[in-house]
Coordinates of C-alpha atoms in Angstrom, one line a residue:
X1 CA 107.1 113.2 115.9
X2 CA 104.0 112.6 118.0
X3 CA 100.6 114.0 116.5
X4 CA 96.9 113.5 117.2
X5 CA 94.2 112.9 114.6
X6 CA 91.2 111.0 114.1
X7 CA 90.8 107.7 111.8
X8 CA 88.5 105.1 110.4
X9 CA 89.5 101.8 110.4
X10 CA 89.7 100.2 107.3
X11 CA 90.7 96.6 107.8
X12 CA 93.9 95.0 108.8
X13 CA 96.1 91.8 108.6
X14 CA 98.2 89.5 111.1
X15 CA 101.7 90.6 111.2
X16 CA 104.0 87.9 112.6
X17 CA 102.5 86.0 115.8
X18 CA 100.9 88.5 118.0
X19 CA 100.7 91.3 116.1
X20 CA 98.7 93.4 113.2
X21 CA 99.2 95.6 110.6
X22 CA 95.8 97.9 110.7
X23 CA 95.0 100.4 108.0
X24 CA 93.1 103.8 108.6
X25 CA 91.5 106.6 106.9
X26 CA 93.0 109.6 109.0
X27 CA 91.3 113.0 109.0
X28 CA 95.4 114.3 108.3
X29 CA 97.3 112.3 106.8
X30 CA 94.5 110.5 104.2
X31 CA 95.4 106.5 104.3
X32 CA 97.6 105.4 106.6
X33 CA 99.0 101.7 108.2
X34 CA 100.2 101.0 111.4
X35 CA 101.8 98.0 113.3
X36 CA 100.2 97.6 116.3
X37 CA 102.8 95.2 118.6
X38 CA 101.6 92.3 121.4
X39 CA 97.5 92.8 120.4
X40 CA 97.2 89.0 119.5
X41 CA 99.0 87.9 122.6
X42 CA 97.7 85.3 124.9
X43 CA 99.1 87.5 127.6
X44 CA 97.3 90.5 126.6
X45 CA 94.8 91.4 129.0
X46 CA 92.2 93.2 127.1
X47 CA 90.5 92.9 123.6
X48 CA 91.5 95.8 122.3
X49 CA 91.7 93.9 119.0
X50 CA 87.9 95.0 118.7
X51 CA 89.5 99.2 118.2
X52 CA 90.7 98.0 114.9
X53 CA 87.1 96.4 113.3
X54 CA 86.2 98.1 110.1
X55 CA 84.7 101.3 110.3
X56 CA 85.7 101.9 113.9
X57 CA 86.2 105.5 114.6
X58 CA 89.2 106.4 116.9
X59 CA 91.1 109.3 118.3
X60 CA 94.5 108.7 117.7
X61 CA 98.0 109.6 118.8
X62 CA 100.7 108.3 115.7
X63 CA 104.1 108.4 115.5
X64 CA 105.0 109.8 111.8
X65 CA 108.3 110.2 110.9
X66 CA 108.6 111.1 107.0
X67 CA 106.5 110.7 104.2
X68 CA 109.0 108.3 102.8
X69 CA 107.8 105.6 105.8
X70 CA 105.1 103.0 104.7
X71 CA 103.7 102.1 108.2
X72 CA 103.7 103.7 111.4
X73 CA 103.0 102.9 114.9
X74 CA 100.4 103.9 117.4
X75 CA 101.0 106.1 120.4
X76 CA 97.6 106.0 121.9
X77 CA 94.2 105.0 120.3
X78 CA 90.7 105.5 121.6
X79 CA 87.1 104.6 120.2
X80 CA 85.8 108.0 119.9
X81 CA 82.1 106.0 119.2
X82 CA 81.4 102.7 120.3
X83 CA 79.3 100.9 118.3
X84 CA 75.7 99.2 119.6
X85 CA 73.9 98.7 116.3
X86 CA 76.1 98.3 113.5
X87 CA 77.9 95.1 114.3
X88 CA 74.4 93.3 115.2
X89 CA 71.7 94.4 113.0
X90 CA 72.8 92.3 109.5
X91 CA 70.9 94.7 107.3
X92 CA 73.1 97.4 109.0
X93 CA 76.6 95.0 108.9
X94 CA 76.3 94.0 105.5
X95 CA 75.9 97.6 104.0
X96 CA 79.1 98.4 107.0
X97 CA 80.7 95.5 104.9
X98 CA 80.1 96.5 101.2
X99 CA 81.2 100.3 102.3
X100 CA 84.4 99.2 103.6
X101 CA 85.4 97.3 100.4
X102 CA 84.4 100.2 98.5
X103 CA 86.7 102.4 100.6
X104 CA 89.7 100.2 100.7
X105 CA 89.1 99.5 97.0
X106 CA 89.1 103.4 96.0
X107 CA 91.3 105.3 98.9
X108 CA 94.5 106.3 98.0
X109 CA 95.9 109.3 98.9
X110 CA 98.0 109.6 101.7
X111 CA 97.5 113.5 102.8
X112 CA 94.8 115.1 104.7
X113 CA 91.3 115.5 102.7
X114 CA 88.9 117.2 105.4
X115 CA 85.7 117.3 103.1
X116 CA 85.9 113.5 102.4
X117 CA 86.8 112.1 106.2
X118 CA 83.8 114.3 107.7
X119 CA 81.1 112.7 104.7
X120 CA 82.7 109.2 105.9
X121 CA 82.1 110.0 109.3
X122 CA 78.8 111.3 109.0
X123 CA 77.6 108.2 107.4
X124 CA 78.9 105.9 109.7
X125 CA 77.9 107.6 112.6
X126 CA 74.4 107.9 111.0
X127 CA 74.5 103.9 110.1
X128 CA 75.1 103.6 113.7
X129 CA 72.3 105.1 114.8
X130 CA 69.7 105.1 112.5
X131 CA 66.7 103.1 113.5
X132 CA 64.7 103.9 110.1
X133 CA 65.3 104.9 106.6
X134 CA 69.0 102.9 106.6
X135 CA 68.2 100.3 103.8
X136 CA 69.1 102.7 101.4
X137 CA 72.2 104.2 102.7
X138 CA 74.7 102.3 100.5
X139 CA 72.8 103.7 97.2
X140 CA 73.2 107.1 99.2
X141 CA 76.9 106.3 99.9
X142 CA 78.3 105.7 96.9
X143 CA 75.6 108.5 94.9
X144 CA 77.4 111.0 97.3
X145 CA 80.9 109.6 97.4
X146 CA 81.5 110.1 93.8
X147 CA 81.7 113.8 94.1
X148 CA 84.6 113.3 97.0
X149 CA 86.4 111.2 94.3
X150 CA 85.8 114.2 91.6
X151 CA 83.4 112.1 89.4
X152 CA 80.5 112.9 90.8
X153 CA 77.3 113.8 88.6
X154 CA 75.1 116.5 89.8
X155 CA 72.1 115.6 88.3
X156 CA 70.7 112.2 87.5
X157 CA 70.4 113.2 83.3
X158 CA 74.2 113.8 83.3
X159 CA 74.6 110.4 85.0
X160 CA 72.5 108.8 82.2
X161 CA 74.5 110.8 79.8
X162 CA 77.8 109.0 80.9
X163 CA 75.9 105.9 81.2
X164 CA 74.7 106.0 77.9
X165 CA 78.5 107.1 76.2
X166 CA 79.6 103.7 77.8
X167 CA 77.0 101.6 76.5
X168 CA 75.3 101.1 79.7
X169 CA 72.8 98.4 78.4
X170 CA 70.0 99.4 80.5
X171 CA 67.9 102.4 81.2
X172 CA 66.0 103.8 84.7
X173 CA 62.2 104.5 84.4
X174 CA 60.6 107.8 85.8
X175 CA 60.7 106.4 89.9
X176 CA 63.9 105.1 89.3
X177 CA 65.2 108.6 88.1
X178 CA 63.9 110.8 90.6
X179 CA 64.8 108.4 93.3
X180 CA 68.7 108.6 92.0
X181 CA 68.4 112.7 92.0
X182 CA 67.4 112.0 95.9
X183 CA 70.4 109.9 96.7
X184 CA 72.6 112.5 94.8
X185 CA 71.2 115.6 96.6
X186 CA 69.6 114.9 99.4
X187 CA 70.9 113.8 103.0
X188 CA 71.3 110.1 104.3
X189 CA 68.0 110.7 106.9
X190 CA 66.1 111.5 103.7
X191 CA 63.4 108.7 104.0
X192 CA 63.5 107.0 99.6
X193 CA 60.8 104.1 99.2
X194 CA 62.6 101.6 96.9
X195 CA 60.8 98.0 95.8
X196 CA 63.4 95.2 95.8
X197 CA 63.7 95.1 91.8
X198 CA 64.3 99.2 91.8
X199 CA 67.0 99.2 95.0
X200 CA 68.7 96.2 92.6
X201 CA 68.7 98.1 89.2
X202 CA 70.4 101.1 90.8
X203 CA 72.7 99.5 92.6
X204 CA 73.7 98.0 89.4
X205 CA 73.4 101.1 87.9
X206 CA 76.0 103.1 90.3
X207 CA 78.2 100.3 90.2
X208 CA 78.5 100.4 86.6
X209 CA 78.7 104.6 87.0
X210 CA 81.6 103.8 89.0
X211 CA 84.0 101.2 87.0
X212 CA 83.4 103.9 84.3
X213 CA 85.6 106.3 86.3
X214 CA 87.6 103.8 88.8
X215 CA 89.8 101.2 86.0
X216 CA 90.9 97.9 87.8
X217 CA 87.6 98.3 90.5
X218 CA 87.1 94.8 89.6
X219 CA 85.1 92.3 91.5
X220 CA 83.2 93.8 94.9
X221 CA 82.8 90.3 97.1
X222 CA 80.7 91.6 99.4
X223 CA 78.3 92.1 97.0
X224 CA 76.2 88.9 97.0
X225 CA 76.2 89.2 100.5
X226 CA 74.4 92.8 100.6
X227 CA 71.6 91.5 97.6
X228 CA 70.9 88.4 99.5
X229 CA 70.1 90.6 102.6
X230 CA 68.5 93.1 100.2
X231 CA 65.4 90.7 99.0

């Protein structure tokens, strides 16, 4: 049965010679993978490899048959927002990065969840086209994506609270806090003036907030990446 929905790509593999296996976030059917036949073919006249980078937004048309079926295929797929920034700026393609290993990492249902997709979608699109106030978006991220994966903490002295049940060995000072009640409440164009040592400790400090909830998150590779850029 033919349906349409909108995704976010995710990532995806090499399937055999020419082909991939992509996964997406769908706005219907959660996470999802498709085979998508003939993309890596010399004989394949356009690029449309570049639909399936991470954090691509598309329209789609899938084919899903049951529930019981592990990948599907593609009817039609459309980039709903091409991307002009993200890909180039490295500031804005390392936090794209770290996001999408968070995601693929922590994603698992496979059934629509509406509230979640849009707050993906929002923050990408406003990634995209931010030209300020972005260096801060993956504190922002994962303050805010907490709550879609039902730990979230709704103020910054229940965080510590949690933090301090799990022997979290370090405490935040008085910038520090009200800077993480900012990320929790307000939104991603909300302009937060972080030093370098600050922007580290509560990274650190979310991170650890997170493993408390998520067993097995285990190592995040992009991370070195994103605190190199971060300095």
């Amino acid at each position: 049965m033919l349906h349409k929905t909108r995704g976010i790509v995710l990532n995806y593999i090499r399937y055999r010679e020419t082909s991939i296996i992509v996964k997406i976030y769908t706005e219907d059917f959660g996470i999802q993978s498709y085979i998508v036949n003939g993309i890596r073919s010399a004989k394949s006249k356009t690029n449309r490899i570049a639909l399936f980078q991470p954090l691509t937004l598309l329209d789609l048309v899938v084919y899903h048959k049951n529930k019981e079926q592990t990948i599907h295929r593609l009817a039609e797929v459309k980039c709903s927002l091409p991307f002009r920034s993200l890909p180039f700026d490295f500031v804005k393609s390392s936090i794209a990065l770290f996001e999408t290993e968070m995601l693929v990492k922590t994603l698992r249902e496979e059934e629509a969840n509406p509230p979640l997709f849009h707050f993906l979608m929002e923050g990408i699109i406003f990634l995209e086209e931010a030209n300020e106030h972005f260096e801060n978006f993956h504190l922002q991220f994962l303050a805010k994506f907490a709550f879609y994966l039902g730990f979230g903490a709704e103020t910054v002295h229940e965080m510590e609270q949690q933090l301090k049940e799990n022997l979290y060995p370090h405490t935040l000072d008085a910038l520090a806090r009200e800077a993480m009640q900012n990320l929790i409440l307000m939104p991603f164009e909300y302009p937060l003036s972080l030093d370098r040592q600050r922007r580290g400790k509560l990274l650190d400090t979310l991170l650890f907030y997170f493993k408390i909830h998520l067993e097995g998150l285990g190592e995040i590779r992009s991370l070195e990446v994103l605190r190199e850029l971060m300095r």
